[in-house]
mmCIF file of C-alpha atoms and ligand atoms in Angstrom:
data_model
loop_
_atom_site.group_PDB
_atom_site.id
_atom_site.type_symbol
_atom_site.label_atom_id
_atom_site.label_comp_id
_atom_site.label_asym_id
_atom_site.label_seq_id
_atom_site.Cartn_x
_atom_site.Cartn_y
_atom_site.Cartn_z
ATOM 1 C CA UNK A 1 90.308 114.995 108.487
ATOM 2 C CA UNK A 2 90.964 111.653 108.044
ATOM 3 C CA UNK A 3 89.581 109.599 104.979
ATOM 4 C CA UNK A 4 88.553 106.133 106.351
ATOM 5 C CA UNK A 5 90.841 103.681 103.964
ATOM 6 C CA UNK A 6 90.776 99.916 103.520
ATOM 7 C CA UNK A 7 93.356 98.291 101.703
ATOM 8 C CA UNK A 8 94.241 94.529 100.987
ATOM 9 C CA UNK A 9 97.445 93.156 100.387
ATOM 10 C CA UNK A 10 98.953 89.518 99.715
ATOM 11 C CA UNK A 11 101.630 87.569 101.306
ATOM 12 C CA UNK A 12 104.512 86.434 99.433
ATOM 13 C CA UNK A 13 106.791 83.351 99.274
ATOM 14 C CA UNK A 14 110.597 84.386 98.467
ATOM 15 C CA UNK A 15 112.322 82.497 96.127
ATOM 16 C CA UNK A 16 115.683 84.165 97.139
ATOM 17 C CA UNK A 17 115.255 84.923 100.889
ATOM 18 C CA UNK A 18 116.069 88.055 103.085
ATOM 19 C CA UNK A 19 117.553 86.933 105.953
ATOM 20 C CA UNK A 20 119.659 89.163 107.962
ATOM 21 C CA UNK A 21 120.036 93.364 107.948
ATOM 22 C CA UNK A 22 122.577 95.593 106.600
ATOM 23 C CA UNK A 23 120.823 98.249 108.988
ATOM 24 C CA UNK A 24 118.367 96.691 111.562
ATOM 25 C CA UNK A 25 116.701 99.955 112.435
ATOM 26 C CA UNK A 26 115.447 100.673 109.042
ATOM 27 C CA UNK A 27 115.243 96.953 107.925
ATOM 28 C CA UNK A 28 117.645 97.600 105.101
ATOM 29 C CA UNK A 29 118.573 93.810 103.857
ATOM 30 C CA UNK A 30 121.713 92.223 103.391
ATOM 31 C CA UNK A 31 120.786 91.404 99.954
ATOM 32 C CA UNK A 32 118.454 91.093 97.050
ATOM 33 C CA UNK A 33 115.583 89.090 97.368
ATOM 34 C CA UNK A 34 112.951 87.538 94.534
ATOM 35 C CA UNK A 35 109.209 86.586 95.572
ATOM 36 C CA UNK A 36 106.008 85.542 94.481
ATOM 37 C CA UNK A 37 102.796 87.329 95.852
ATOM 38 C CA UNK A 38 100.316 84.587 97.152
ATOM 39 C CA UNK A 39 96.889 85.352 95.999
ATOM 40 C CA UNK A 40 95.345 83.027 98.599
ATOM 41 C CA UNK A 41 96.800 84.586 101.600
ATOM 42 C CA UNK A 42 95.865 88.010 102.261
ATOM 43 C CA UNK A 43 95.255 90.776 104.715
ATOM 44 C CA UNK A 44 92.666 93.311 104.612
ATOM 45 C CA UNK A 45 93.014 96.561 106.826
ATOM 46 C CA UNK A 46 91.037 99.558 107.689
ATOM 47 C CA UNK A 47 92.392 102.738 109.183
ATOM 48 C CA UNK A 48 91.012 106.175 110.056
ATOM 49 C CA UNK A 49 92.716 108.703 111.868
ATOM 50 C CA UNK A 50 90.301 110.230 114.660
ATOM 51 C CA UNK A 51 91.029 113.300 116.689
ATOM 52 C CA UNK A 52 88.890 112.161 119.555
ATOM 53 C CA UNK A 53 91.319 109.140 120.202
ATOM 54 C CA UNK A 54 93.665 109.251 123.065
ATOM 55 C CA UNK A 55 95.877 106.248 121.998
ATOM 56 C CA UNK A 56 96.031 104.004 118.709
ATOM 57 C CA UNK A 57 93.239 101.276 118.792
ATOM 58 C CA UNK A 58 94.304 97.962 117.066
ATOM 59 C CA UNK A 59 92.158 95.377 116.554
ATOM 60 C CA UNK A 60 93.328 91.828 114.628
ATOM 61 C CA UNK A 61 91.201 89.191 113.717
ATOM 62 C CA UNK A 62 88.213 90.720 115.761
ATOM 63 C CA UNK A 63 90.322 91.003 119.016
ATOM 64 C CA UNK A 64 92.367 93.539 120.451
ATOM 65 C CA UNK A 65 96.170 93.262 119.446
ATOM 66 C CA UNK A 66 98.590 92.100 122.307
ATOM 67 C CA UNK A 67 101.122 94.824 123.248
ATOM 68 C CA UNK A 68 104.007 93.525 121.044
ATOM 69 C CA UNK A 69 101.847 93.377 117.937
ATOM 70 C CA UNK A 70 100.340 96.878 119.318
ATOM 71 C CA UNK A 71 103.727 98.393 119.668
ATOM 72 C CA UNK A 72 104.867 97.540 116.211
ATOM 73 C CA UNK A 73 101.841 99.023 114.544
ATOM 74 C CA UNK A 74 102.189 102.205 116.595
ATOM 75 C CA UNK A 75 105.532 102.465 115.348
ATOM 76 C CA UNK A 76 104.592 101.927 111.938
ATOM 77 C CA UNK A 77 101.788 104.888 112.252
ATOM 78 C CA UNK A 78 104.314 107.067 114.032
ATOM 79 C CA UNK A 79 106.365 106.705 110.467
ATOM 80 C CA UNK A 80 102.982 107.836 108.659
ATOM 81 C CA UNK A 81 102.231 110.343 111.042
ATOM 82 C CA UNK A 82 105.854 111.904 110.582
ATOM 83 C CA UNK A 83 105.562 111.622 106.642
ATOM 84 C CA UNK A 84 102.095 113.435 106.805
ATOM 85 C CA UNK A 85 102.965 115.928 109.750
ATOM 86 C CA UNK A 86 99.993 114.823 111.903
ATOM 87 C CA UNK A 87 99.929 113.501 115.591
ATOM 88 C CA UNK A 88 96.612 112.224 115.392
ATOM 89 C CA UNK A 89 95.716 108.599 116.880
ATOM 90 C CA UNK A 90 94.344 105.807 114.712
ATOM 91 C CA UNK A 91 91.871 103.121 114.750
ATOM 92 C CA UNK A 92 93.394 100.221 112.669
ATOM 93 C CA UNK A 93 91.361 97.025 112.220
ATOM 94 C CA UNK A 94 92.825 94.216 110.260
ATOM 95 C CA UNK A 95 91.842 90.606 109.022
ATOM 96 C CA UNK A 96 93.633 87.886 107.768
ATOM 97 C CA UNK A 97 91.660 85.660 105.198
ATOM 98 C CA UNK A 98 93.622 82.479 106.495
ATOM 99 C CA UNK A 99 93.119 81.001 109.711
ATOM 100 C CA UNK A 100 95.705 82.738 111.845
ATOM 101 C CA UNK A 101 96.273 79.523 113.248
ATOM 102 C CA UNK A 102 98.190 78.026 110.195
ATOM 103 C CA UNK A 103 101.601 79.231 111.330
ATOM 104 C CA UNK A 104 101.883 80.881 108.192
ATOM 105 C CA UNK A 105 103.142 84.214 108.229
ATOM 106 C CA UNK A 106 101.108 87.505 107.816
ATOM 107 C CA UNK A 107 103.512 90.289 108.806
ATOM 108 C CA UNK A 108 104.244 90.973 104.848
ATOM 109 C CA UNK A 109 100.583 91.001 103.969
ATOM 110 C CA UNK A 110 99.895 92.995 107.165
ATOM 111 C CA UNK A 111 102.497 95.585 107.016
ATOM 112 C CA UNK A 112 101.813 96.068 103.293
ATOM 113 C CA UNK A 113 98.016 96.488 103.572
ATOM 114 C CA UNK A 114 98.512 98.761 107.013
ATOM 115 C CA UNK A 115 100.858 101.028 104.708
ATOM 116 C CA UNK A 116 98.591 101.655 101.810
ATOM 117 C CA UNK A 117 95.592 102.288 104.289
ATOM 118 C CA UNK A 118 97.487 104.048 106.561
ATOM 119 C CA UNK A 119 99.114 106.482 103.757
ATOM 120 C CA UNK A 120 95.851 107.025 102.128
ATOM 121 C CA UNK A 121 93.989 107.510 105.490
ATOM 122 C CA UNK A 122 96.749 110.297 106.553
ATOM 123 C CA UNK A 123 96.313 112.045 103.442
ATOM 124 C CA UNK A 124 99.508 110.906 101.440
ATOM 125 C CA UNK A 125 99.604 110.454 98.019
ATOM 126 C CA UNK A 126 102.445 107.854 97.875
ATOM 127 C CA UNK A 127 103.671 106.044 94.783
ATOM 128 C CA UNK A 128 104.331 102.197 94.866
ATOM 129 C CA UNK A 129 108.120 102.858 95.231
ATOM 130 C CA UNK A 130 107.610 105.127 98.272
ATOM 131 C CA UNK A 131 105.009 102.839 99.802
ATOM 132 C CA UNK A 132 107.364 100.014 99.463
ATOM 133 C CA UNK A 133 109.946 101.819 101.225
ATOM 134 C CA UNK A 134 107.773 102.641 104.030
ATOM 135 C CA UNK A 135 106.172 99.077 104.223
ATOM 136 C CA UNK A 136 110.063 97.650 104.487
ATOM 137 C CA UNK A 137 110.541 99.181 107.983
ATOM 138 C CA UNK A 138 107.353 97.712 109.495
ATOM 139 C CA UNK A 139 108.569 94.225 107.973
ATOM 140 C CA UNK A 140 111.078 93.615 105.619
ATOM 141 C CA UNK A 141 109.221 91.089 103.531
ATOM 142 C CA UNK A 142 106.004 93.654 103.272
ATOM 143 C CA UNK A 143 108.085 95.811 100.902
ATOM 144 C CA UNK A 144 107.708 92.919 98.242
ATOM 145 C CA UNK A 145 103.952 92.843 99.270
ATOM 146 C CA UNK A 146 103.285 96.303 97.519
ATOM 147 C CA UNK A 147 104.161 95.445 93.925
ATOM 148 C CA UNK A 148 102.097 92.974 92.303
ATOM 149 C CA UNK A 149 102.991 89.472 90.828
ATOM 150 C CA UNK A 150 106.511 88.507 90.893
ATOM 151 C CA UNK A 151 108.680 90.850 92.589
ATOM 152 C CA UNK A 152 112.360 91.739 93.298
ATOM 153 C CA UNK A 153 113.685 93.570 96.481
ATOM 154 C CA UNK A 154 116.785 95.708 95.561
ATOM 155 C CA UNK A 155 118.709 95.625 99.019
ATOM 156 C CA UNK A 156 121.034 99.062 98.780
ATOM 157 C CA UNK A 157 124.084 97.717 100.584
ATOM 158 C CA UNK A 158 126.827 100.351 99.778
ATOM 159 C CA UNK A 159 128.141 102.498 102.614
ATOM 160 C CA UNK A 160 126.329 105.518 100.815
ATOM 161 C CA UNK A 161 123.276 103.789 100.235
ATOM 162 C CA UNK A 162 119.959 105.415 101.811
ATOM 163 C CA UNK A 163 116.912 104.256 102.813
ATOM 164 C CA UNK A 164 115.099 105.179 99.732
ATOM 165 C CA UNK A 165 117.286 102.899 97.607
ATOM 166 C CA UNK A 166 116.081 99.756 99.259
ATOM 167 C CA UNK A 167 112.665 99.070 97.596
ATOM 168 C CA UNK A 168 110.671 96.064 95.399
ATOM 169 C CA UNK A 169 109.549 96.366 91.956
ATOM 170 C CA UNK A 170 107.500 94.068 89.791
ATOM 171 C CA UNK A 171 109.612 91.502 87.794
ATOM 172 C CA UNK A 172 106.642 90.003 86.035
ATOM 173 C CA UNK A 173 102.487 90.427 86.650
ATOM 174 C CA UNK A 174 100.926 87.645 88.149
ATOM 175 C CA UNK A 175 99.229 86.473 85.307
ATOM 176 C CA UNK A 176 102.844 86.037 83.336
ATOM 177 C CA UNK A 177 103.199 82.638 84.561
ATOM 178 C CA UNK A 178 100.728 80.091 85.997
ATOM 179 C CA UNK A 179 102.566 79.117 89.098
ATOM 180 C CA UNK A 180 101.211 77.567 92.017
ATOM 181 C CA UNK A 181 102.512 77.480 95.452
ATOM 182 C CA UNK A 182 101.169 74.342 97.193
ATOM 183 C CA UNK A 183 101.542 74.834 101.081
ATOM 184 C CA UNK A 184 101.632 72.049 103.386
ATOM 185 C CA UNK A 185 100.796 72.933 106.905
ATOM 186 C CA UNK A 186 102.268 70.718 109.279
ATOM 187 C CA UNK A 187 102.270 72.801 112.187
ATOM 188 C CA UNK A 188 99.969 75.405 113.575
ATOM 189 C CA UNK A 189 101.761 76.672 116.030
ATOM 190 C CA UNK A 190 103.091 80.313 116.430
ATOM 191 C CA UNK A 191 106.728 80.507 115.755
ATOM 192 C CA UNK A 192 108.871 80.338 119.047
ATOM 193 C CA UNK A 193 111.507 82.660 117.301
ATOM 194 C CA UNK A 194 110.262 85.642 115.119
ATOM 195 C CA UNK A 195 112.056 86.577 111.926
ATOM 196 C CA UNK A 196 112.908 89.774 113.616
ATOM 197 C CA UNK A 197 115.089 87.638 116.085
ATOM 198 C CA UNK A 198 116.494 85.371 113.575
ATOM 199 C CA UNK A 199 117.873 88.486 111.390
ATOM 200 C CA UNK A 200 119.597 90.150 114.261
ATOM 201 C CA UNK A 201 121.188 86.444 115.122
ATOM 202 C CA UNK A 202 122.598 85.980 111.563
ATOM 203 C CA UNK A 203 126.076 87.582 112.276
ATOM 204 C CA UNK A 204 126.675 84.938 114.619
ATOM 205 C CA UNK A 205 126.568 82.191 112.209
ATOM 206 C CA UNK A 206 130.062 81.552 110.636
ATOM 207 C CA UNK A 207 128.455 80.698 107.134
ATOM 208 C CA UNK A 208 127.145 84.315 106.726
ATOM 209 C CA UNK A 209 130.050 85.644 104.741
ATOM 210 C CA UNK A 210 130.317 82.485 102.708
ATOM 211 C CA UNK A 211 126.448 82.869 101.332
ATOM 212 C CA UNK A 212 126.615 86.725 100.600
ATOM 213 C CA UNK A 213 129.905 85.994 98.470
ATOM 214 C CA UNK A 214 127.944 83.131 96.733
ATOM 215 C CA UNK A 215 124.407 84.825 96.459
ATOM 216 C CA UNK A 216 124.674 87.127 93.763
ATOM 217 C CA UNK A 217 125.092 83.926 91.129
ATOM 218 C CA UNK A 218 122.479 82.362 92.480
ATOM 219 C CA UNK A 219 120.045 85.176 92.320
ATOM 220 C CA UNK A 220 120.915 86.252 88.608
ATOM 221 C CA UNK A 221 120.240 82.521 87.720
ATOM 222 C CA UNK A 222 116.976 82.376 89.597
ATOM 223 C CA UNK A 223 115.993 85.616 88.464
ATOM 224 C CA UNK A 224 117.049 84.704 84.879
ATOM 225 C CA UNK A 225 114.850 81.258 85.208
ATOM 226 C CA UNK A 226 111.900 83.056 86.528
ATOM 227 C CA UNK A 227 111.817 85.540 83.560
ATOM 228 C CA UNK A 228 112.026 82.621 81.174
ATOM 229 C CA UNK A 229 109.065 80.731 83.040
ATOM 230 C CA UNK A 230 111.468 77.465 83.637
ATOM 231 C CA UNK A 231 110.577 75.832 86.904
ATOM 232 C CA UNK A 232 113.154 73.165 86.256
ATOM 233 C CA UNK A 233 115.950 75.591 85.663
ATOM 234 C CA UNK A 234 115.373 77.481 88.966
ATOM 235 C CA UNK A 235 113.809 74.738 91.068
ATOM 236 C CA UNK A 236 117.257 73.172 92.336
ATOM 237 C CA UNK A 237 118.632 76.679 93.232
ATOM 238 C CA UNK A 238 115.164 77.689 95.087
ATOM 239 C CA UNK A 239 115.573 74.280 97.269
ATOM 240 C CA UNK A 240 119.350 74.991 97.882
ATOM 241 C CA UNK A 241 118.513 78.659 98.709
ATOM 242 C CA UNK A 242 115.684 77.604 101.395
ATOM 243 C CA UNK A 243 117.964 75.081 103.040
ATOM 244 C CA UNK A 244 120.760 77.832 103.530
ATOM 245 C CA UNK A 245 118.354 80.038 104.823
ATOM 246 C CA UNK A 246 117.687 77.441 107.670
ATOM 247 C CA UNK A 247 121.281 76.470 107.912
ATOM 248 C CA UNK A 248 122.214 79.896 108.925
ATOM 249 C CA UNK A 249 119.385 79.928 111.538
ATOM 250 C CA UNK A 250 120.525 76.386 112.831
ATOM 251 C CA UNK A 251 124.135 77.582 113.146
ATOM 252 C CA UNK A 252 123.499 80.947 114.889
ATOM 253 C CA UNK A 253 124.073 81.012 118.398
ATOM 254 C CA UNK A 254 121.885 80.389 119.982
ATOM 255 C CA UNK A 255 120.723 78.324 117.221
ATOM 256 C CA UNK A 256 117.247 78.339 115.676
ATOM 257 C CA UNK A 257 115.398 75.244 114.541
ATOM 258 C CA UNK A 258 112.275 75.831 112.709
ATOM 259 C CA UNK A 259 111.889 72.604 111.089
ATOM 260 C CA UNK A 260 109.603 69.731 112.189
ATOM 261 C CA UNK A 261 109.830 65.938 111.530
ATOM 262 C CA UNK A 262 106.995 66.364 109.048
ATOM 263 C CA UNK A 263 109.077 69.016 107.233
ATOM 264 C CA UNK A 264 111.720 66.784 106.301
ATOM 265 C CA UNK A 265 109.505 64.298 105.376
ATOM 266 C CA UNK A 266 107.726 66.600 102.902
ATOM 267 C CA UNK A 267 110.977 67.819 101.391
ATOM 268 C CA UNK A 268 111.991 63.971 100.930
ATOM 269 C CA UNK A 269 108.856 63.457 99.196
ATOM 270 C CA UNK A 270 108.973 66.104 96.620
ATOM 271 C CA UNK A 271 112.382 64.952 95.504
ATOM 272 C CA UNK A 272 111.053 61.504 95.255
ATOM 273 C CA UNK A 273 108.269 62.605 93.222
ATOM 274 C CA UNK A 274 110.661 64.593 91.018
ATOM 275 C CA UNK A 275 112.839 61.304 90.245
ATOM 276 C CA UNK A 276 109.378 59.997 89.105
ATOM 277 C CA UNK A 277 108.910 62.963 86.689
ATOM 278 C CA UNK A 278 106.648 65.306 88.688
ATOM 279 C CA UNK A 279 108.377 68.691 88.513
ATOM 280 C CA UNK A 280 107.898 70.135 92.307
ATOM 281 C CA UNK A 281 110.224 72.172 94.010
ATOM 282 C CA UNK A 282 110.011 73.268 97.647
ATOM 283 C CA UNK A 283 110.610 76.150 99.556
ATOM 284 C CA UNK A 284 110.513 77.287 103.429
ATOM 285 C CA UNK A 285 109.853 80.244 105.229
ATOM 286 C CA UNK A 286 111.296 80.873 109.057
ATOM 287 C CA UNK A 287 108.825 78.066 110.221
ATOM 288 C CA UNK A 288 108.162 74.477 109.460
ATOM 289 C CA UNK A 289 105.480 74.476 106.805
ATOM 290 C CA UNK A 290 106.672 73.370 103.336
ATOM 291 C CA UNK A 291 105.780 75.376 100.229
ATOM 292 C CA UNK A 292 105.825 73.108 97.045
ATOM 293 C CA UNK A 293 105.893 75.120 93.745
ATOM 294 C CA UNK A 294 104.336 73.466 90.494
ATOM 295 C CA UNK A 295 102.892 74.585 87.419
ATOM 296 C CA UNK A 296 99.421 74.864 87.377
ATOM 297 C CA UNK A 297 98.442 71.551 85.838
ATOM 298 C CA UNK A 298 100.360 69.637 88.847
ATOM 299 C CA UNK A 299 98.765 71.548 91.572
ATOM 300 C CA UNK A 300 95.862 69.385 92.413
ATOM 301 C CA UNK A 301 98.045 66.262 92.143
ATOM 302 C CA UNK A 302 100.404 67.317 94.284
ATOM 303 C CA UNK A 303 97.828 68.697 96.801
ATOM 304 C CA UNK A 304 96.246 65.362 97.097
ATOM 305 C CA UNK A 305 99.540 63.852 97.687
ATOM 306 C CA UNK A 306 100.404 66.043 100.315
ATOM 307 C CA UNK A 307 96.863 65.518 102.001
ATOM 308 C CA UNK A 308 97.896 61.815 102.282
ATOM 309 C CA UNK A 309 100.479 62.543 105.041
ATOM 310 C CA UNK A 310 99.262 61.983 108.427
ATOM 311 C CA UNK A 311 101.207 64.889 110.331
ATOM 312 C CA UNK A 312 100.342 67.679 106.996
ATOM 313 C CA UNK A 313 97.406 69.040 108.666
ATOM 314 C CA UNK A 314 95.903 71.301 105.942
ATOM 315 C CA UNK A 315 97.187 72.161 102.510
ATOM 316 C CA UNK A 316 96.441 75.770 100.919
ATOM 317 C CA UNK A 317 96.799 76.175 97.140
ATOM 318 C CA UNK A 318 97.946 79.839 95.677
ATOM 319 C CA UNK A 319 98.429 81.066 92.562
ATOM 320 C CA UNK A 320 100.533 84.664 92.069
ATOM 321 C CA UNK A 321 98.737 87.404 93.723
ATOM 322 C CA UNK A 322 98.173 91.310 92.924
ATOM 323 C CA UNK A 323 99.809 94.183 94.739
ATOM 324 C CA UNK A 324 98.501 96.096 97.682
ATOM 325 C CA UNK A 325 95.203 97.873 96.430
ATOM 326 C CA UNK A 326 92.355 100.042 98.034
ATOM 327 C CA UNK A 327 88.709 98.818 98.360
ATOM 328 C CA UNK A 328 85.562 99.828 100.116
ATOM 329 C CA UNK A 329 84.930 96.961 102.283
ATOM 330 C CA UNK A 330 86.007 98.881 105.463
ATOM 331 C CA UNK A 331 86.074 96.446 108.767
ATOM 332 C CA UNK A 332 84.398 99.120 111.049
HETATM 333 O O1 PMV B 401 109.880 90.137 106.835
HETATM 334 P P1 PMV B 401 110.145 89.470 108.062
HETATM 335 O O2 PMV B 401 111.037 90.000 109.026
HETATM 336 O O3 PMV B 401 109.369 88.599 108.648
HETATM 337 O O4 PMV B 401 111.382 88.191 107.049
HETATM 338 C C1 PMV B 401 110.977 87.247 106.229
HETATM 339 C C2 PMV B 401 112.060 86.482 106.499
HETATM 340 C C3 PMV B 401 111.641 85.094 105.550
HETATM 341 O O5 PMV B 401 110.593 84.707 105.486
HETATM 342 C C4 PMV B 401 112.378 84.216 106.017
HETATM 343 C C5 PMV B 401 112.728 85.273 103.962
HETATM 344 C C6 PMV B 401 111.553 86.172 103.216
HETATM 345 O O6 PMV B 401 112.279 86.700 102.337
HETATM 346 O O7 PMV B 401 110.466 86.477 103.154
#
């Protein structure tokens, strides 16, 4: 009854961050966010619903998923089963093209690929917007890995807003701007505090109200400069935005510190390089690794400078990536 389907999706780096939910159960965010898909960081996932299975089988990077991951995938499959009106269990194999020990988040690419492969395997013909809405409920940032290129995720935070109003859509195709994300891996450790816990704690930061009231101005400025392909115009706002996410985390109760000493060293160096004329700006996820945004012509220079740091363990360079898509390279 099921069509075995394989999908591939990119991770994404947020320029305006998602941090905190308006509705935690449905993962409806507190604010609009902006991102760039990363073509160097992808997840490939194969899904098949099989009548003979007594429970869902989940394999990630060739190993059986741990209980936490299995539960989260099962919940996501339940969403798809409810839409397709089926109760069959599924076999899911998923693989990242980047080493899982980079400390880089994979939930965006993972839930985007799982949503597309799972929907098709269940016989659902969902459009991009519907896929984004379903992906969002698995991991918020996954909503942004469904469309291609540079993406905005609309929050929908009115009291009357419904889940189907919070979805991501393309702002610009990936080839519209030759931007590069040069990622300095400063720690390969898995995060001590996952983003779901971080979102849940954001209301305990005394600075949340301030952030939410100021954010629309920043959002519109970054969005405008992104569409103008003006890195200088959006760069310092992006840096302030990244720091603000971490300020909220650090002032939550209990506080969450994601930075490592090398995080600060790289951030300082980027500011210094800029004073010397190199147009480079950093941003951060909920982790210690530093994403340095540059135009393509500067990517090699920045990558080789970052490699000279004793505590930078690896450097990954990524361009803007496409949206979630199906292919024939089944993993089982
Ligand atoms: O999708 P989640 O729950 O892993 O949250 C992502 C949170 C950040 O990466 C820190 C910000 C973002 O917008 O991607």
